[in-house]
Amino acid sequence: MWLDPKNPQLNHNGELHHLLSLDGLPASILWQILDTAKSFAGVTEREVKKVPLLRGKAVFNLFFEPSTRTRTTFEIAAKRLSADVINLAINISSQTKGETVLDTVANLAAMQADMFIVRHAASGAPYLIAKHVAPEIHVVNAGDGRHAHPTQGLLDMFTIRHYKHDFTQLRVAIVGDILHSRVARSQIQALSSLGCPEIRVIAPKTLLPSNVESLGVRVYHEMREGLKDVDVVMMLRLQNERMQGALLASAQEFFKYYGLTEDKLELAKPDAIVLHPGPMNRGVEIDSSVADGQQSVILPQVTFGIAIRMAVMSILAGN
Ligand code: CP
């Protein structure tokens, strides 16, 4: 299998071979994934929820970092495609005896793995694995450090499309810890590719990357200003585990200025939707009345994640 050296996710036909990042992916591939997921959303509502597209294939979930939504929905998605799913329990694996990630992966590949779903605290870990596996094996990035979380970005786009239909008419605000967020990066890349004309980021200076404008976004430090007339509000979790030093006075202070409350949400369009990738910190980045309110689509995001992950795995297996 010859992969494009400029974009090692694509094969020589320009088709998706690994999904490592949304950066540099042609918009046609994003639309292909969104359209395929739409067809799978119907499957997930049927009484018999299985299709045979990955029958006989072995999908290995390798989560070196904690996860609730991503790990579980990848497992459900793979099972709905009729794959055999193996969840490696990292904390009782030979990783604890000093085995390297690449040796672990090589041993699992020797068990005839067809696909690895990888979450790792180190940015770039899924790239390293993709570089070392045999050409017929596919790798999906399920979140690496602060770099990328492509299937989260895609399920967020699926959610926005479901409720708002046309990206080219939207004003979207992404709020909170942009600096440490792999989700924000994937969301910005996807929104740009799909034609969203106005992407705002709302955060204190300490939680923004220094070159953030180069991503094509408008920067706001004042939340009430940034939320004015937006169609979509995408909240982010404070990534305390990735913060070095004191970037915030306190969680209470952060909530006062950047927490989404009902009165702040009133500044957005009346039919604005609220997304959050989870896990949520209620009372830190979002008030419970908003998280559980009429405009919240946080739980539908999780459900749509199954269809998106089915789409990604079935497309990879078919290429
Ligand atoms: N959104 C997300 O990645 O959640 P998990 O950490 O629970 O997978």
Short mmCIF file of C-alpha atoms and ligand atoms in Angstrom, two decimals:
data_model
loop_
_atom_site.label_atom_id
_atom_site.label_comp_id
_atom_site.label_asym_id
_atom_site.label_seq_id
_atom_site.Cartn_x
_atom_site.Cartn_y
_atom_site.Cartn_z
CA MET A 1 0.00 0.00 0.00
CA TRP A 2 1.53 3.29 -1.13
CA LEU A 3 0.47 6.26 1.04
CA ASP A 4 0.64 9.90 -0.01
CA PRO A 5 3.82 11.28 1.69
CA LYS A 6 2.18 14.73 1.96
CA ASN A 7 -0.83 13.26 3.75
CA PRO A 8 -0.11 9.78 5.17
CA GLN A 9 -3.84 9.28 5.82
CA LEU A 10 -4.59 8.89 2.12
CA ASN A 11 -3.78 6.05 -0.27
CA HIS A 12 -2.50 6.56 -3.83
CA ASN A 13 -6.11 6.95 -5.04
CA GLY A 14 -6.68 9.83 -2.60
CA GLU A 15 -8.92 7.63 -0.43
CA LEU A 16 -8.86 7.49 3.36
CA HIS A 17 -6.52 4.77 4.67
CA HIS A 18 -6.02 6.02 8.24
CA LEU A 19 -7.99 8.75 10.04
CA LEU A 20 -5.40 10.70 12.05
CA SER A 21 -6.53 14.33 11.76
CA LEU A 22 -9.03 16.47 9.85
CA ASP A 23 -6.18 18.81 8.93
CA GLY A 24 -5.50 18.55 5.20
CA LEU A 25 -8.37 16.17 4.48
CA PRO A 26 -10.28 17.11 1.34
CA ALA A 27 -13.82 18.38 2.02
CA SER A 28 -15.11 15.59 -0.23
CA ILE A 29 -13.93 13.02 2.34
CA LEU A 30 -15.65 14.90 5.19
CA TRP A 31 -18.90 14.95 3.18
CA GLN A 32 -18.47 11.24 2.37
CA ILE A 33 -18.19 10.45 6.09
CA LEU A 34 -21.17 12.68 7.01
CA ASP A 35 -23.37 11.20 4.26
CA THR A 36 -22.39 7.62 5.14
CA ALA A 37 -23.10 8.32 8.81
CA LYS A 38 -26.56 9.60 7.85
CA SER A 39 -27.32 6.25 6.25
CA PHE A 40 -26.10 4.45 9.41
CA ALA A 41 -28.19 6.66 11.71
CA GLY A 42 -31.22 4.78 10.33
CA VAL A 43 -29.58 1.41 11.11
CA THR A 44 -29.08 2.38 14.74
CA GLU A 45 -32.84 3.00 15.09
CA ARG A 46 -33.83 -0.42 13.67
CA GLU A 47 -34.80 -3.36 15.88
CA VAL A 48 -31.90 -5.38 14.40
CA LYS A 49 -29.06 -2.86 14.49
CA LYS A 50 -26.35 -4.90 12.72
CA VAL A 51 -24.93 -4.77 9.21
CA PRO A 52 -22.26 -7.22 7.99
CA LEU A 53 -19.73 -4.72 6.57
CA LEU A 54 -16.89 -5.62 8.98
CA ARG A 55 -17.73 -9.31 9.45
CA GLY A 56 -14.53 -11.27 10.12
CA LYS A 57 -12.50 -8.11 10.88
CA ALA A 58 -10.76 -7.55 14.21
CA VAL A 59 -10.91 -4.03 15.68
CA PHE A 60 -8.62 -3.30 18.64
CA ASN A 61 -9.52 -0.45 21.00
CA LEU A 62 -6.25 0.88 22.47
CA PHE A 63 -7.11 3.57 25.01
CA PHE A 64 -3.97 4.68 26.83
CA GLU A 65 -5.99 7.57 28.35
CA PRO A 66 -9.41 7.45 30.04
CA SER A 67 -12.58 7.68 27.96
CA THR A 68 -16.29 7.05 28.38
CA ARG A 69 -17.97 8.24 25.16
CA THR A 70 -15.32 7.60 22.50
CA ARG A 71 -14.25 4.12 23.62
CA THR A 72 -17.80 2.89 24.16
CA THR A 73 -19.23 4.30 20.93
CA PHE A 74 -16.32 2.88 18.90
CA GLU A 75 -17.09 -0.51 20.46
CA ILE A 76 -20.82 -0.23 19.74
CA ALA A 77 -20.11 1.01 16.20
CA ALA A 78 -17.70 -1.86 15.46
CA LYS A 79 -20.18 -4.41 16.84
CA ARG A 80 -22.99 -2.93 14.72
CA LEU A 81 -20.73 -3.45 11.71
CA SER A 82 -20.33 -7.11 12.86
CA ALA A 83 -16.59 -6.80 13.65
CA ASP A 84 -14.86 -8.67 16.47
CA VAL A 85 -13.92 -6.02 19.04
CA ILE A 86 -11.02 -6.36 21.46
CA ASN A 87 -10.70 -3.75 24.22
CA LEU A 88 -7.15 -3.86 25.53
CA ALA A 89 -7.18 -3.09 29.26
CA ILE A 90 -4.04 -0.96 29.30
CA ASN A 91 -3.73 -0.93 33.10
CA ILE A 92 -3.43 -4.75 33.22
CA SER A 93 -1.50 -5.11 29.96
CA SER A 94 2.25 -5.60 29.58
CA GLN A 95 2.54 -1.82 29.26
CA THR A 96 2.76 -1.90 33.07
CA LYS A 97 5.92 -4.05 32.74
CA GLY A 98 7.65 -1.55 30.49
CA GLU A 99 6.61 -2.79 27.03
CA THR A 100 6.70 0.03 24.50
CA VAL A 101 3.59 1.14 22.60
CA LEU A 102 5.13 -0.05 19.33
CA ASP A 103 5.92 -3.51 20.77
CA THR A 104 2.38 -3.78 22.15
CA VAL A 105 0.97 -2.85 18.75
CA ALA A 106 3.31 -5.25 16.91
CA ASN A 107 2.14 -8.11 19.13
CA LEU A 108 -1.53 -7.26 18.57
CA ALA A 109 -0.89 -6.99 14.84
CA ALA A 110 0.53 -10.52 15.02
CA MET A 111 -2.94 -11.56 16.27
CA GLN A 112 -4.31 -10.49 12.86
CA ALA A 113 -5.63 -7.06 13.81
CA ASP A 114 -7.34 -5.18 10.99
CA MET A 115 -7.86 -1.82 12.69
CA PHE A 116 -6.47 0.03 15.71
CA ILE A 117 -8.46 2.76 17.45
CA VAL A 118 -5.90 4.74 19.46
CA ARG A 119 -6.23 7.29 22.24
CA HIS A 120 -3.00 8.54 23.80
CA ALA A 121 -1.88 11.46 25.97
CA ALA A 122 1.05 12.10 23.61
CA SER A 123 0.29 14.17 20.51
CA GLY A 124 1.36 12.18 17.45
CA ALA A 125 1.13 8.69 18.98
CA PRO A 126 -1.42 7.46 16.39
CA TYR A 127 0.88 8.77 13.59
CA LEU A 128 3.77 6.77 15.03
CA ILE A 129 1.64 3.63 15.14
CA ALA A 130 0.31 4.23 11.61
CA LYS A 131 3.90 4.52 10.37
CA HIS A 132 4.88 1.16 11.83
CA VAL A 133 1.89 -1.10 11.13
CA ALA A 134 1.58 -3.35 8.10
CA PRO A 135 0.03 -1.62 5.06
CA GLU A 136 -3.29 -3.47 5.26
CA ILE A 137 -3.95 -2.26 8.85
CA HIS A 138 -5.94 0.93 9.45
CA VAL A 139 -5.39 3.35 12.37
CA VAL A 140 -7.96 5.78 13.75
CA ASN A 141 -7.00 8.58 16.09
CA ALA A 142 -9.44 8.63 19.03
CA GLY A 143 -7.75 11.71 20.57
CA ASP A 144 -4.02 12.40 20.91
CA GLY A 145 -2.76 14.91 23.46
CA ARG A 146 -3.82 18.41 22.52
CA HIS A 147 -3.41 17.68 18.80
CA ALA A 148 -6.58 16.19 17.27
CA HIS A 149 -9.82 14.32 17.89
CA PRO A 150 -11.11 13.82 14.37
CA THR A 151 -14.16 11.63 15.07
CA GLN A 152 -15.31 14.11 17.75
CA GLY A 153 -14.99 16.93 15.20
CA LEU A 154 -16.97 14.86 12.71
CA LEU A 155 -19.75 13.94 15.12
CA ASP A 156 -20.03 17.61 16.06
CA MET A 157 -20.41 18.46 12.36
CA PHE A 158 -23.03 15.72 12.00
CA THR A 159 -24.93 17.24 14.94
CA ILE A 160 -24.76 20.77 13.52
CA ARG A 161 -25.88 19.56 10.09
CA HIS A 162 -28.76 17.63 11.67
CA TYR A 163 -30.15 20.73 13.40
CA LYS A 164 -28.98 23.57 11.14
CA HIS A 165 -28.68 21.90 7.69
CA ASP A 166 -26.42 24.45 5.92
CA PHE A 167 -22.91 25.28 7.17
CA THR A 168 -22.60 28.24 4.81
CA GLN A 169 -25.15 30.31 6.75
CA LEU A 170 -23.76 29.75 10.25
CA ARG A 171 -22.05 31.76 12.93
CA VAL A 172 -20.37 29.39 15.40
CA ALA A 173 -18.71 30.15 18.74
CA ILE A 174 -16.22 27.80 20.42
CA VAL A 175 -15.80 28.69 24.09
CA GLY A 176 -13.26 27.87 26.78
CA ASP A 177 -9.91 26.13 26.93
CA ILE A 178 -8.88 26.35 23.26
CA LEU A 179 -5.17 26.09 24.13
CA HIS A 180 -5.25 22.51 25.40
CA SER A 181 -8.16 21.29 23.30
CA ARG A 182 -7.70 18.67 20.58
CA VAL A 183 -11.47 18.93 20.04
CA ALA A 184 -11.34 22.67 19.22
CA ARG A 185 -8.63 22.10 16.61
CA SER A 186 -10.64 19.39 14.88
CA GLN A 187 -13.84 21.46 15.07
CA ILE A 188 -12.17 24.52 13.52
CA GLN A 189 -10.63 22.44 10.71
CA ALA A 190 -13.96 20.75 9.95
CA LEU A 191 -16.04 23.96 10.08
CA SER A 192 -13.57 25.69 7.74
CA SER A 193 -13.57 22.80 5.26
CA LEU A 194 -17.36 22.59 5.24
CA GLY A 195 -17.76 26.29 4.44
CA CYS A 196 -18.75 27.88 7.75
CA PRO A 197 -18.21 31.63 7.16
CA GLU A 198 -17.75 32.78 10.77
CA ILE A 199 -15.96 30.82 13.49
CA ARG A 200 -15.45 32.64 16.76
CA VAL A 201 -13.28 31.52 19.66
CA ILE A 202 -14.07 32.92 23.11
CA ALA A 203 -11.46 32.50 25.83
CA PRO A 204 -9.10 34.32 28.19
CA LYS A 205 -5.68 35.11 26.68
CA THR A 206 -4.07 32.41 28.85
CA LEU A 207 -6.21 29.70 27.22
CA LEU A 208 -5.61 30.62 23.58
CA PRO A 209 -2.72 29.44 21.35
CA SER A 210 -0.51 32.36 20.32
CA ASN A 211 -1.20 31.89 16.58
CA VAL A 212 -4.93 31.24 16.88
CA GLU A 213 -5.97 33.86 14.26
CA SER A 214 -3.97 31.93 11.66
CA LEU A 215 -6.63 29.20 11.95
CA GLY A 216 -9.14 31.62 10.38
CA VAL A 217 -11.12 32.40 13.53
CA ARG A 218 -12.27 35.65 15.19
CA VAL A 219 -11.03 36.04 18.76
CA TYR A 220 -13.20 37.31 21.62
CA HIS A 221 -12.17 37.66 25.25
CA GLU A 222 -15.56 38.97 26.36
CA MET A 223 -18.11 36.13 26.29
CA ARG A 224 -21.20 38.33 26.11
CA GLU A 225 -19.80 40.02 22.98
CA GLY A 226 -18.69 36.76 21.36
CA LEU A 227 -22.05 35.01 21.82
CA LYS A 228 -24.09 37.74 20.14
CA ASP A 229 -26.28 36.28 17.35
CA VAL A 230 -24.47 32.96 17.04
CA ASP A 231 -26.31 29.88 15.74
CA VAL A 232 -24.13 27.32 17.50
CA VAL A 233 -22.31 27.42 20.85
CA MET A 234 -19.64 24.74 21.34
CA MET A 235 -18.43 24.57 24.92
CA LEU A 236 -15.13 22.95 25.90
CA ARG A 237 -13.92 21.33 29.10
CA LEU A 238 -11.12 22.93 31.11
CA GLN A 239 -8.27 20.46 30.44
CA ASN A 240 -6.73 20.63 33.90
CA GLU A 241 -4.64 17.52 33.24
CA ARG A 242 -2.77 19.38 30.46
CA MET A 243 -2.26 22.70 32.25
CA GLN A 244 1.19 23.62 33.46
CA GLY A 245 1.29 26.43 36.00
CA ALA A 246 -1.57 28.69 37.07
CA LEU A 247 -3.46 29.78 33.93
CA LEU A 248 -6.64 30.67 35.84
CA ALA A 249 -7.39 32.38 39.13
CA SER A 250 -9.94 29.67 40.03
CA ALA A 251 -12.70 27.52 38.55
CA GLN A 252 -15.27 29.89 40.13
CA GLU A 253 -13.65 32.89 38.44
CA PHE A 254 -13.62 31.03 35.11
CA PHE A 255 -17.32 30.21 35.44
CA LYS A 256 -18.15 33.85 36.18
CA TYR A 257 -16.57 35.07 32.93
CA TYR A 258 -16.66 32.03 30.60
CA GLY A 259 -19.28 29.66 32.01
CA LEU A 260 -22.40 29.28 29.85
CA THR A 261 -25.46 30.38 31.82
CA GLU A 262 -29.03 30.96 30.69
CA ASP A 263 -28.62 34.74 30.68
CA LYS A 264 -25.48 34.59 28.52
CA LEU A 265 -27.12 32.11 26.13
CA GLU A 266 -29.95 34.62 25.58
CA LEU A 267 -27.44 36.71 23.60
CA ALA A 268 -27.19 33.98 20.95
CA LYS A 269 -29.96 33.48 18.38
CA PRO A 270 -33.17 32.20 20.00
CA ASP A 271 -32.83 28.86 18.17
CA ALA A 272 -29.10 28.47 18.89
CA ILE A 273 -27.96 24.97 19.85
CA VAL A 274 -25.43 24.13 22.58
CA LEU A 275 -22.82 21.38 22.17
CA HIS A 276 -20.25 19.98 24.60
CA PRO A 277 -17.96 17.03 23.79
CA GLY A 278 -17.98 15.77 27.37
CA PRO A 279 -17.03 15.03 30.00
CA MET A 280 -18.79 18.15 31.37
CA ASN A 281 -17.78 20.04 34.46
CA ARG A 282 -21.10 21.49 35.60
CA GLY A 283 -20.67 24.84 37.29
CA VAL A 284 -17.20 25.29 35.73
CA GLU A 285 -17.78 25.68 31.98
CA ILE A 286 -21.55 25.16 31.82
CA ASP A 287 -24.49 25.66 34.14
CA SER A 288 -26.75 22.64 34.71
CA SER A 289 -29.81 24.60 33.57
CA VAL A 290 -28.16 25.02 30.14
CA ALA A 291 -26.63 21.54 29.97
CA ASP A 292 -30.05 19.99 30.60
CA GLY A 293 -32.05 22.74 28.87
CA GLN A 294 -34.09 22.91 25.64
CA GLN A 295 -31.21 24.18 23.50
CA SER A 296 -28.74 21.50 24.60
CA VAL A 297 -27.91 18.79 22.03
CA ILE A 298 -25.19 17.24 24.17
CA LEU A 299 -26.75 13.78 24.45
CA PRO A 300 -27.75 13.60 20.75
CA GLN A 301 -24.04 14.29 20.03
CA VAL A 302 -23.19 11.04 21.82
CA THR A 303 -25.79 9.07 19.86
CA PHE A 304 -24.60 10.52 16.53
CA GLY A 305 -21.08 9.46 17.50
CA ILE A 306 -22.06 5.83 16.87
CA ALA A 307 -23.12 6.54 13.28
CA ILE A 308 -20.00 8.64 12.62
CA ARG A 309 -17.70 5.91 13.93
CA MET A 310 -19.55 3.28 11.90
CA ALA A 311 -19.05 5.47 8.83
CA VAL A 312 -15.32 5.98 9.45
CA MET A 313 -14.59 2.30 10.07
CA SER A 314 -16.66 1.08 7.11
CA ILE A 315 -15.03 3.59 4.74
CA LEU A 316 -11.53 2.63 5.92
CA ALA A 317 -12.26 -1.08 5.58
CA GLY A 318 -13.55 -0.54 2.06
CA ASN A 319 -10.47 1.38 0.84
N1 CP B 1 -15.54 13.58 24.00
C1 CP B 1 -14.72 12.64 24.47
O1 CP B 1 -13.67 12.37 23.90
O2 CP B 1 -15.17 12.00 25.60
P1 CP B 1 -14.44 10.77 26.27
O3 CP B 1 -13.15 11.28 26.86
O4 CP B 1 -15.39 10.25 27.32
O5 CP B 1 -14.17 9.75 25.21
#
